[in-house]
Amino acid sequence: MKISYNWIKQFLKIDWTPEQTSELLTDLGLEVEGLETYQSIKGGLDGVIVGEVLTCIQHPNADRLKVTTVNIGKETPLQIVCGAPNVSAGQKVPVATIGTVLYTPEGESWTIKKGKIRGEESHGMICAEDELGLGKSHDGILVLDKKTKIGLPASEIFNIENDSVFEIGLTPNRADAMSHYGTARDLKAGLQHKDINLELRTPSVSAFNIENRTLKIDVDIKNKDLAPRYCGVTISGVKVGESPEWIKHRLKAIGISPTNNIVDITNYVLHELGQPLHAFDANKITDHKIKVKTLKTGTKFTTLDGIERELHEDDLMICDSKKPLCIAGVFGGLNSGISESTTNIFLESAYFNPVSIRKTAKRHALNTDASFRFERGIDPNITEYALKRATLLIQEIAGGDITSDISDSYPKKIEDFQVHLTFDKVTKLIGQQIPKETIKSILTSLDIKVNNVTEAGLGLTVPSYRNDVQREADVIEEILRVYGYNNIKTTTKLNASISNSSKFEDHKLQNVIGNQLAAQGFFEILSNSLTTPNYIKLSEQLKEEHNVVMLNPLSNDLSVMRQSLLFSGLEAISHNINRKRTNLRLFEFGKTYHNYNNREEYKHLTLFLTGNKTVENWAVKVKKSNFFYLKSTIETLLQRLGVNRFVSTPIKNDLFSEGMQLNIGKLNIVEFGVVKQKTCKYFDISQEVLYADFNWDNVLEITKRNSIKFKPISKYPEVRRDFALLLDNNVNFSDIHTIAKQTEKQLLKNVSLFDVYNGKNLPKGKKSYAVSFTIQDENKTLTDKQIDKIMSKLQANFESKLGAELR
């Protein structure tokens, strides 16, 4: 938000430098992010001096040029070559001396230099008004009054506006400061705390007078909840034209281009007082009736920018008896605004429901100065005053008579807020005791009325325009920002408490697993919990009725909360692949949200693999990421958490073309597999994507159950024996592993599959597994007899239960 310092000075007679004022504004919570200089004539005419043309003769080498000598108050007159047809001796003229920087209307700069024009030296330039930025004429040089003093800087003759403009990073809660008056009001409170008492002056509207009642516009508010207050008045006989320079300068300083006097006045009052206004051509209001209502969904309406828009049934509209005229509080209509032929106007000043305006503005992707203020909540009690202020300015600048009473629909007054403040709470939250009198003084300077005072605290009435101050904590924040955060002392003593925290806390385990994944080459991603409802169509497991729908979505693509982390991960993969990053290892800790009987949320850890496992290198063959690489990564993570015993079973669903899940008892730990090609294609991904989804809540539960036991490393040797087993194709390694562990529970330490063979010399429907068995007794050295006995048992069980044969 841009704030003009000269404009502020209309409310406060402050003599501080802009830099001092910006520091105070920042301390008050209105953070000044930048300070710019505005000049109504760019460059401020620096280097342009009043001169007198002493002689003017024809240029010897050019018919259209003249050689002049000009006295600018120095010892030696300047010789200047001039091409203007109206230059002559005896004139007082503006002279741009050597080194002066002038600007074109487009803002481009050019510097006056000493030079030769057709053989004659020229030491400056006699300027036309367009060359100085004083007008548009280029018919000849600008001739000044003969009484003008020679050598006088041109900046002292012409009315040049020099201003400082603050760029304020306004937080959304500070609706009260969205104007020059609101900023000045805050500034006054800050100055008063520094014992600088300045009067806050407001423009007088006592001259408001109804000349006649010849043009009455009837106002009918159909939806009083969406338009709690609506004021209007008619002004007849106005003349639309250019605004005076002072209004143009104010608007240009804050980056607004002047349009015409009526529109400029509505913009001026908006930025002066924070009250949006809208001017209608009264002659275009059918039957002289205004109806504030909503229309049917799909109604067509063309806005000021020439775009035809489809209205929503919740969009509040300003209509006449036949047609819509304006999207209330957001944007005007193309056929009802002010034009050069307008003579009678209906001026609107209203307070609209902030939520309604925000939804409408978002629906139509419109962000106007009016909607910016309405959706944050303006002062409902300034509506009539701002209307009178604008009306008087219109009469002063555009003429006309007030030809109706003010129509003011305000059926239910918006009340001020009542808050009780305790002094102990102030001290507790701020961390330092502030004198009670100081607290009362600060609150009074902020227009917060002190109703009663006790030893314990204060009873307060907060004005309705401070819709962000409704709780005790809000009032304390107001006290602190005026008192000054920098005035709160820092103690030299550090107090801290030690909490009894478990090593199994969520954030600690996330750090452990996150560090391990990062060490394995994974990158963490953070995706938006808001997503599009269209993703529901990609899986039958996700139901539309289970969506948690946003009441006020930023857009249709962010209107529901995600039920799965898969799709946001695929978005990230697609984004990276489109930027030539095809080898990806990603993980994300996040939540899913579901609307079952109650709204529920669950924690997840997801892994994504796609592309090559290894990078191209002359010494290493390129290997693609595959199902077994993902499985080993998952098992490594579980082992890091002390989870070693789980049951794996295959799963089939519409997300995986092939997949597995790991369970411990009835708890599902993780589901993983290859994402279906159809799902990948939806995100324009042509390569294989592997995905794992940990139920992190269950992982936390199981991890907490684990008891860690320490034991010495055995000093007795391990023994390895291998089997080459001929098996049916439908037998899995997990079957072998389970039978082996059941056969020898104490001495069998590890079972590993180290080779799989499918090919020649094997019977049809058969495969060969090479399996290793590690056997160890931690208390003694095993004998060959013991080892052979264990291996015989294993062989017998494999033959009887799996139909295996030794090769």
mmCIF file of N, CA, C and O in Angstrom, residues 649-693:
data_model
loop_
_atom_site.group_PDB
_atom_site.id
_atom_site.type_symbol
_atom_site.label_atom_id
_atom_site.label_comp_id
_atom_site.label_asym_id
_atom_site.label_seq_id
_atom_site.Cartn_x
_atom_site.Cartn_y
_atom_site.Cartn_z
ATOM 1 N N THR A 649 2.217 -59.375 2.205
ATOM 2 C CA THR A 649 1.192 -60.004 1.367
ATOM 3 C C THR A 649 0.990 -59.156 0.126
ATOM 4 O O THR A 649 1.090 -57.919 0.179
ATOM 5 N N PRO A 650 0.703 -59.803 -1.014
ATOM 6 C CA PRO A 650 0.448 -59.022 -2.226
ATOM 7 C C PRO A 650 -0.897 -58.303 -2.138
ATOM 8 O O PRO A 650 -1.820 -58.764 -1.463
ATOM 9 N N ILE A 651 -0.991 -57.138 -2.791
ATOM 10 C CA ILE A 651 -2.264 -56.401 -2.838
ATOM 11 C C ILE A 651 -2.600 -56.083 -4.281
ATOM 12 O O ILE A 651 -1.724 -55.961 -5.142
ATOM 13 N N LYS A 652 -3.896 -55.962 -4.526
ATOM 14 C CA LYS A 652 -4.371 -55.564 -5.844
ATOM 15 C C LYS A 652 -5.386 -54.443 -5.658
ATOM 16 O O LYS A 652 -6.368 -54.600 -4.945
ATOM 17 N N ASN A 653 -5.096 -53.312 -6.273
ATOM 18 C CA ASN A 653 -6.066 -52.221 -6.278
ATOM 19 C C ASN A 653 -5.859 -51.391 -7.538
ATOM 20 O O ASN A 653 -5.016 -51.727 -8.382
ATOM 21 N N ASP A 654 -6.643 -50.326 -7.680
ATOM 22 C CA ASP A 654 -6.587 -49.555 -8.923
ATOM 23 C C ASP A 654 -5.476 -48.510 -8.916
ATOM 24 O O ASP A 654 -5.394 -47.694 -9.839
ATOM 25 N N LEU A 655 -4.593 -48.520 -7.893
ATOM 26 C CA LEU A 655 -3.450 -47.605 -7.877
ATOM 27 C C LEU A 655 -2.175 -48.297 -8.360
ATOM 28 O O LEU A 655 -1.335 -47.685 -9.001
ATOM 29 N N PHE A 656 -2.037 -49.592 -8.009
ATOM 30 C CA PHE A 656 -0.812 -50.336 -8.339
ATOM 31 C C PHE A 656 -1.084 -51.374 -9.425
ATOM 32 O O PHE A 656 -2.091 -52.077 -9.390
ATOM 33 N N SER A 657 -0.159 -51.473 -10.369
ATOM 34 C CA SER A 657 -0.213 -52.583 -11.319
ATOM 35 C C SER A 657 0.297 -53.855 -10.647
ATOM 36 O O SER A 657 -0.127 -54.961 -10.963
ATOM 37 N N GLU A 658 1.226 -53.735 -9.716
ATOM 38 C CA GLU A 658 1.650 -54.807 -8.823
ATOM 39 C C GLU A 658 2.106 -54.164 -7.532
ATOM 40 O O GLU A 658 2.730 -53.103 -7.528
ATOM 41 N N GLY A 659 1.752 -54.802 -6.412
ATOM 42 C CA GLY A 659 2.085 -54.184 -5.147
ATOM 43 C C GLY A 659 2.060 -55.157 -3.992
ATOM 44 O O GLY A 659 1.588 -56.295 -4.109
ATOM 45 N N MET A 660 2.569 -54.720 -2.857
ATOM 46 C CA MET A 660 2.612 -55.516 -1.642
ATOM 47 C C MET A 660 2.267 -54.623 -0.462
ATOM 48 O O MET A 660 2.342 -53.387 -0.550
ATOM 49 N N GLN A 661 1.899 -55.261 0.635
ATOM 50 C CA GLN A 661 1.718 -54.525 1.877
ATOM 51 C C GLN A 661 2.398 -55.290 3.003
ATOM 52 O O GLN A 661 2.478 -56.527 2.978
ATOM 53 N N LEU A 662 2.920 -54.558 3.976
ATOM 54 C CA LEU A 662 3.559 -55.143 5.147
ATOM 55 C C LEU A 662 2.683 -54.873 6.354
ATOM 56 O O LEU A 662 2.270 -53.727 6.595
ATOM 57 N N ASN A 663 2.382 -55.912 7.129
ATOM 58 C CA ASN A 663 1.528 -55.804 8.299
ATOM 59 C C ASN A 663 2.246 -56.364 9.514
ATOM 60 O O ASN A 663 3.065 -57.286 9.406
ATOM 61 N N ILE A 664 1.890 -55.824 10.666
ATOM 62 C CA ILE A 664 2.274 -56.415 11.946
ATOM 63 C C ILE A 664 0.976 -56.624 12.706
ATOM 64 O O ILE A 664 0.331 -55.657 13.133
ATOM 65 N N GLY A 665 0.572 -57.879 12.832
ATOM 66 C CA GLY A 665 -0.732 -58.158 13.415
ATOM 67 C C GLY A 665 -1.816 -57.591 12.521
ATOM 68 O O GLY A 665 -1.837 -57.822 11.311
ATOM 69 N N LYS A 666 -2.698 -56.811 13.114
ATOM 70 C CA LYS A 666 -3.782 -56.208 12.345
ATOM 71 C C LYS A 666 -3.426 -54.814 11.816
ATOM 72 O O LYS A 666 -4.229 -54.190 11.117
ATOM 73 N N LEU A 667 -2.243 -54.351 12.157
ATOM 74 C CA LEU A 667 -1.854 -52.994 11.753
ATOM 75 C C LEU A 667 -1.162 -53.007 10.400
ATOM 76 O O LEU A 667 -0.180 -53.736 10.202
ATOM 77 N N ASN A 668 -1.664 -52.193 9.489
ATOM 78 C CA ASN A 668 -1.006 -52.026 8.191
ATOM 79 C C ASN A 668 0.130 -51.013 8.340
ATOM 80 O O ASN A 668 -0.078 -49.908 8.832
ATOM 81 N N ILE A 669 1.325 -51.427 7.935
ATOM 82 C CA ILE A 669 2.480 -50.545 8.071
ATOM 83 C C ILE A 669 2.725 -49.754 6.797
ATOM 84 O O ILE A 669 2.883 -48.529 6.820
ATOM 85 N N VAL A 670 2.759 -50.434 5.658
ATOM 86 C CA VAL A 670 3.085 -49.746 4.414
ATOM 87 C C VAL A 670 2.506 -50.521 3.245
ATOM 88 O O VAL A 670 2.421 -51.756 3.262
ATOM 89 N N GLU A 671 2.064 -49.796 2.247
ATOM 90 C CA GLU A 671 1.673 -50.363 0.959
ATOM 91 C C GLU A 671 2.601 -49.782 -0.092
ATOM 92 O O GLU A 671 2.872 -48.567 -0.081
ATOM 93 N N PHE A 672 3.081 -50.622 -1.008
ATOM 94 C CA PHE A 672 4.004 -50.118 -2.016
ATOM 95 C C PHE A 672 3.876 -50.928 -3.293
ATOM 96 O O PHE A 672 3.372 -52.061 -3.288
ATOM 97 N N GLY A 673 4.338 -50.326 -4.380
ATOM 98 C CA GLY A 673 4.279 -51.019 -5.656
ATOM 99 C C GLY A 673 4.523 -50.086 -6.818
ATOM 100 O O GLY A 673 4.978 -48.944 -6.661
ATOM 101 N N VAL A 674 4.177 -50.586 -8.023
ATOM 102 C CA VAL A 674 4.346 -49.834 -9.260
ATOM 103 C C VAL A 674 3.034 -49.134 -9.577
ATOM 104 O O VAL A 674 1.978 -49.782 -9.672
ATOM 105 N N VAL A 675 3.077 -47.810 -9.730
ATOM 106 C CA VAL A 675 1.871 -47.035 -10.022
ATOM 107 C C VAL A 675 1.368 -47.398 -11.415
ATOM 108 O O VAL A 675 2.155 -47.521 -12.355
ATOM 109 N N LYS A 676 0.052 -47.551 -11.516
ATOM 110 C CA LYS A 676 -0.527 -47.932 -12.806
ATOM 111 C C LYS A 676 -0.206 -46.906 -13.887
ATOM 112 O O LYS A 676 -0.183 -45.689 -13.627
ATOM 113 N N GLN A 677 0.014 -47.413 -15.076
ATOM 114 C CA GLN A 677 0.397 -46.556 -16.203
ATOM 115 C C GLN A 677 -0.698 -45.537 -16.514
ATOM 116 O O GLN A 677 -0.407 -44.399 -16.881
ATOM 117 N N LYS A 678 -1.947 -45.931 -16.338
ATOM 118 C CA LYS A 678 -3.068 -45.031 -16.619
ATOM 119 C C LYS A 678 -3.023 -43.805 -15.713
ATOM 120 O O LYS A 678 -3.271 -42.676 -16.151
ATOM 121 N N THR A 679 -2.683 -44.037 -14.450
ATOM 122 C CA THR A 679 -2.587 -42.920 -13.495
ATOM 123 C C THR A 679 -1.425 -42.001 -13.852
ATOM 124 O O THR A 679 -1.545 -40.772 -13.817
ATOM 125 N N CYS A 680 -0.282 -42.608 -14.207
ATOM 126 C CA CYS A 680 0.886 -41.798 -14.604
ATOM 127 C C CYS A 680 0.583 -40.971 -15.842
ATOM 128 O O CYS A 680 1.000 -39.802 -15.955
ATOM 129 N N LYS A 681 -0.140 -41.565 -16.771
ATOM 130 C CA LYS A 681 -0.443 -40.880 -18.033
ATOM 131 C C LYS A 681 -1.273 -39.634 -17.780
ATOM 132 O O LYS A 681 -1.149 -38.634 -18.494
ATOM 133 N N TYR A 682 -2.131 -39.652 -16.753
ATOM 134 C CA TYR A 682 -2.952 -38.488 -16.408
ATOM 135 C C TYR A 682 -2.070 -37.282 -16.096
ATOM 136 O O TYR A 682 -2.451 -36.140 -16.327
ATOM 137 N N PHE A 683 -0.861 -37.553 -15.556
ATOM 138 C CA PHE A 683 0.075 -36.473 -15.214
ATOM 139 C C PHE A 683 1.165 -36.308 -16.276
ATOM 140 O O PHE A 683 2.191 -35.674 -16.015
ATOM 141 N N ASP A 684 0.950 -36.872 -17.445
ATOM 142 C CA ASP A 684 1.910 -36.794 -18.563
ATOM 143 C C ASP A 684 3.255 -37.406 -18.189
ATOM 144 O O ASP A 684 4.314 -36.902 -18.578
ATOM 145 N N ILE A 685 3.216 -38.510 -17.440
ATOM 146 C CA ILE A 685 4.435 -39.234 -17.061
ATOM 147 C C ILE A 685 4.454 -40.544 -17.856
ATOM 148 O O ILE A 685 3.539 -41.364 -17.723
ATOM 149 N N SER A 686 5.485 -40.718 -18.656
ATOM 150 C CA SER A 686 5.564 -41.916 -19.494
ATOM 151 C C SER A 686 6.463 -42.990 -18.882
ATOM 152 O O SER A 686 6.403 -44.152 -19.277
ATOM 153 N N GLN A 687 7.308 -42.652 -17.916
ATOM 154 C CA GLN A 687 8.216 -43.632 -17.327
ATOM 155 C C GLN A 687 7.601 -44.255 -16.071
ATOM 156 O O GLN A 687 6.653 -43.719 -15.497
ATOM 157 N N GLU A 688 8.157 -45.382 -15.657
ATOM 158 C CA GLU A 688 7.624 -46.117 -14.513
ATOM 159 C C GLU A 688 7.854 -45.344 -13.220
ATOM 160 O O GLU A 688 8.915 -44.771 -12.990
ATOM 161 N N VAL A 689 6.814 -45.343 -12.360
ATOM 162 C CA VAL A 689 6.898 -44.676 -11.055
ATOM 163 C C VAL A 689 6.590 -45.701 -9.969
ATOM 164 O O VAL A 689 5.588 -46.421 -10.040
ATOM 165 N N LEU A 690 7.465 -45.787 -8.967
ATOM 166 C CA LEU A 690 7.270 -46.654 -7.807
ATOM 167 C C LEU A 690 6.870 -45.800 -6.614
ATOM 168 O O LEU A 690 7.410 -44.700 -6.419
ATOM 169 N N TYR A 691 5.931 -46.326 -5.832
ATOM 170 C CA TYR A 691 5.333 -45.510 -4.773
ATOM 171 C C TYR A 691 5.153 -46.349 -3.518
ATOM 172 O O TYR A 691 4.755 -47.516 -3.588
ATOM 173 N N ALA A 692 5.490 -45.776 -2.378
ATOM 174 C CA ALA A 692 5.265 -46.429 -1.087
ATOM 175 C C ALA A 692 4.537 -45.463 -0.172
ATOM 176 O O ALA A 692 4.854 -44.276 -0.121
ATOM 177 N N ASP A 693 3.541 -46.002 0.533
ATOM 178 C CA ASP A 693 2.731 -45.174 1.432
ATOM 179 C C ASP A 693 2.741 -45.803 2.822
ATOM 180 O O ASP A 693 2.089 -46.816 3.065
#
